[in-house]
C-alpha cells in the first residue's frame, strides 16, 4: 500500500537488484520526535525504552506486547513528513504493472518476431531510439518512443503533444501548499481518541446520511447478484447484446458511492464491460488509477482502525516471533513482500523493552522490482525508515534488500549466518506469485521451496482464503462475487459512506483484484488466491510441518477484537490455523510452520 526520496545512497551496494543498508539519512535528528498527532506523554513513553525497561520488565507472554497500533501510526506519520511523497504511486501497483508489461512484451516478441525482421522501416531508427532487448515491440511502439524523444524548437517548446503535460505544471509553492493541506488532513485521522482505538467500527455507517451519487431507489426490489450472474453468463456465451442489456440494468441500480450492494454492482459491471470490450488489458496498466502515497497511507490508517484483519495478522506474527527471540542474540527476519515495513515497528518497540536488552535485528526485505532504472529504490527506502525507527529505540539493525521475481532468488543472495535465529515471514502476498497454470515449473512452489532451503526456525504465513482461482470464468466470477460481497458489507458496517477513505480502501483491497479476476485471463490475471487447505498442501509439499499457535496469544487476540472492533468480526483457530472472517465467512488465514527435517 513508497516514496522515492532524493537522498544519498551511501552504504548501499547494487548487484542484480539487491544490496544492504546500515546508515540512516544524515538530515535526520534521531533525538527529535517528529510525530505530531500523538499526545506528549505517548511520545515520551515511546522515545525512552530504557527508562521503561528499568521500571517494568515485561514478560514474553504479557498481553501488552505488540497489542497497540501506536508504533505503526507513528511510523506512518514519519513517512508523511518526507519530501515528494505526494508524487509517488503505490509500490505494489507499480510492481504488478511491471510484471504484466514484461509478459505482454514477451508475447509480442514471440508473435511478431518474423514480421519485425522483414520490416524495413526499422532501419530508419537511430541507435539512441532503439528500445532495450527486454522491451522490444512492434513498429508502433518504437514510433511512439521516437516521438517522445523529438527535439525542442528554437523557442524551447516541445514539438510533440505527448510532452504537453509538462507545460501545465503548477508552481512549486502551490504544490507545497496543497501537500501541506493533505498531510494535515491525514495526520488528523489518528486523533480520533486517546488510545488509538477505532471509533468508526462502533458507530457504523451514519444513519440518514446524504449520498452525492446515490441513485433513486426503485419501487421494485432488485436482486443484484442474480443480475450480475445473468450478465456473466451472457459474457461467457459471447452474447454481447444481452450482456450490454444486463449491464444497463445493473447500472440503473448501482453506484460507486451507494450501499454495499450498489457498490458491488457498480464495480463488477465495470469489470464485465472491460472483459467484453477488451479496453483494459490488465488493471495495472490503467495509469489514471494510480494511487499516491499519501492516499495509500490515509487508507491504511482507516483500514487498521476499522477492521482487525491485517492488524491481527501482524499481532499474531509479531507475538510469535517475539517469543521465539526471547533469548536470541541475533534475529534475522526474511520478509517476502516487505512493502513499506508496516509490520515491524511494533516488534521493534517490543524488542527494545526485552529484559537483558534487544538483540541485533537483521531484516532482509524482498520485493518485486519497480519499473525504471532503479528497480530496488523503494525497498531501499523502506530499509532507511526502519533504520531510523530502530535508532530511536537503540536496537542494533542491519538491512539487506532484494528486488526481483521471487522464483529467481537464490539462497546465496539471502546471506544466512550460522547461530542466528531465522524467521521467514510472508503476509498476504504470495497470491500474486504465478502458479502452475502460468508456468509448468510453478513460481509459487519455487518460492516456497526457497523458504524451506533457508531452513528457518519459524515460517509465518498468511493469505486470503479465496476460492476464485478457477480456470473457468463463471465459477471464478461467482466465487469472487460472494467473497467481495462480504468485504463490501464489512466496510459498510465499519466505515461511513461520507468517508473518502472508504473508496480508497475498497479500491486497493477489493476492486483491483476483482478487476484482475474478472477482466483478465492467462498471464495478465495477477491475483490468484487459494483456500487455506490448498496452501497447506503446497507448504507441506515444500518440506514444512505445522507448528501450533500459542493458546495465550490466540486468547488475547480474541479479546482485542471483541473490545475494539465490530461484533460481527470472527476470529477462531483450528489446530495450527488462525481464521478471520466476517459474519461467518472465513476471509483470511494465518499459520506457523517449521522445517520437517533440520538440515
mmCIF file of C-alpha atoms in Angstrom, residues 430-431 435-437 442 444-445 448 459 461-472 475-476 479 483 525 527-544 576-577 579 585-591 593:
data_model
loop_
_atom_site.group_PDB
_atom_site.id
_atom_site.type_symbol
_atom_site.label_atom_id
_atom_site.label_comp_id
_atom_site.label_asym_id
_atom_site.label_seq_id
_atom_site.Cartn_x
_atom_site.Cartn_y
_atom_site.Cartn_z
ATOM 1 C CA UNK A 430 2.127 -14.995 -2.204
ATOM 2 C CA UNK A 431 -1.173 -14.937 -4.135
ATOM 3 C CA UNK A 435 1.176 -20.759 -10.152
ATOM 4 C CA UNK A 436 1.405 -23.836 -12.381
ATOM 5 C CA UNK A 437 -1.376 -22.577 -14.654
ATOM 6 C CA UNK A 442 5.286 -23.226 -10.655
ATOM 7 C CA UNK A 444 4.744 -20.246 -6.371
ATOM 8 C CA UNK A 445 6.158 -23.642 -5.412
ATOM 9 C CA UNK A 448 8.069 -21.906 -1.062
ATOM 10 C CA UNK A 459 7.909 -19.690 8.887
ATOM 11 C CA UNK A 461 2.413 -17.453 6.518
ATOM 12 C CA UNK A 462 -0.886 -15.612 5.980
ATOM 13 C CA UNK A 463 -3.118 -15.347 2.929
ATOM 14 C CA UNK A 464 -6.602 -14.606 1.682
ATOM 15 C CA UNK A 465 -8.873 -17.636 1.896
ATOM 16 C CA UNK A 466 -10.098 -17.281 -1.688
ATOM 17 C CA UNK A 467 -11.917 -19.761 -3.897
ATOM 18 C CA UNK A 468 -11.930 -17.626 -7.049
ATOM 19 C CA UNK A 469 -8.881 -19.031 -8.834
ATOM 20 C CA UNK A 470 -10.744 -21.403 -11.130
ATOM 21 C CA UNK A 471 -9.700 -21.581 -14.813
ATOM 22 C CA UNK A 472 -13.410 -21.412 -15.699
ATOM 23 C CA UNK A 475 -17.051 -20.370 -11.481
ATOM 24 C CA UNK A 476 -14.396 -17.758 -10.805
ATOM 25 C CA UNK A 479 -16.892 -17.119 -6.062
ATOM 26 C CA UNK A 483 -16.090 -13.012 -1.467
ATOM 27 C CA UNK A 525 -4.513 -12.185 -14.323
ATOM 28 C CA UNK A 527 -4.485 -12.181 -8.496
ATOM 29 C CA UNK A 528 -4.600 -15.957 -7.932
ATOM 30 C CA UNK A 529 -5.785 -16.716 -4.371
ATOM 31 C CA UNK A 530 -6.305 -20.193 -2.981
ATOM 32 C CA UNK A 531 -8.077 -21.718 0.005
ATOM 33 C CA UNK A 532 -6.136 -22.337 3.182
ATOM 34 C CA UNK A 533 -6.324 -26.092 2.538
ATOM 35 C CA UNK A 534 -4.687 -25.646 -0.861
ATOM 36 C CA UNK A 535 -1.967 -23.512 0.703
ATOM 37 C CA UNK A 536 -1.482 -26.180 3.359
ATOM 38 C CA UNK A 537 -0.845 -28.823 0.689
ATOM 39 C CA UNK A 538 1.724 -26.587 -1.009
ATOM 40 C CA UNK A 539 3.562 -25.794 2.220
ATOM 41 C CA UNK A 540 3.652 -29.437 3.308
ATOM 42 C CA UNK A 541 4.947 -30.410 -0.125
ATOM 43 C CA UNK A 542 7.705 -27.798 0.211
ATOM 44 C CA UNK A 543 9.027 -29.595 3.314
ATOM 45 C CA UNK A 544 7.414 -27.881 6.329
ATOM 46 C CA UNK A 576 -2.423 -24.628 13.657
ATOM 47 C CA UNK A 577 -4.542 -22.165 11.613
ATOM 48 C CA UNK A 579 -9.054 -17.769 10.842
ATOM 49 C CA UNK A 585 -17.357 -16.328 6.181
ATOM 50 C CA UNK A 586 -13.620 -17.020 6.524
ATOM 51 C CA UNK A 587 -11.672 -14.337 4.658
ATOM 52 C CA UNK A 588 -8.088 -14.640 5.958
ATOM 53 C CA UNK A 589 -5.992 -17.489 7.363
ATOM 54 C CA UNK A 590 -2.642 -17.483 9.191
ATOM 55 C CA UNK A 591 -0.408 -20.347 10.271
ATOM 56 C CA UNK A 593 5.451 -23.717 10.221
#
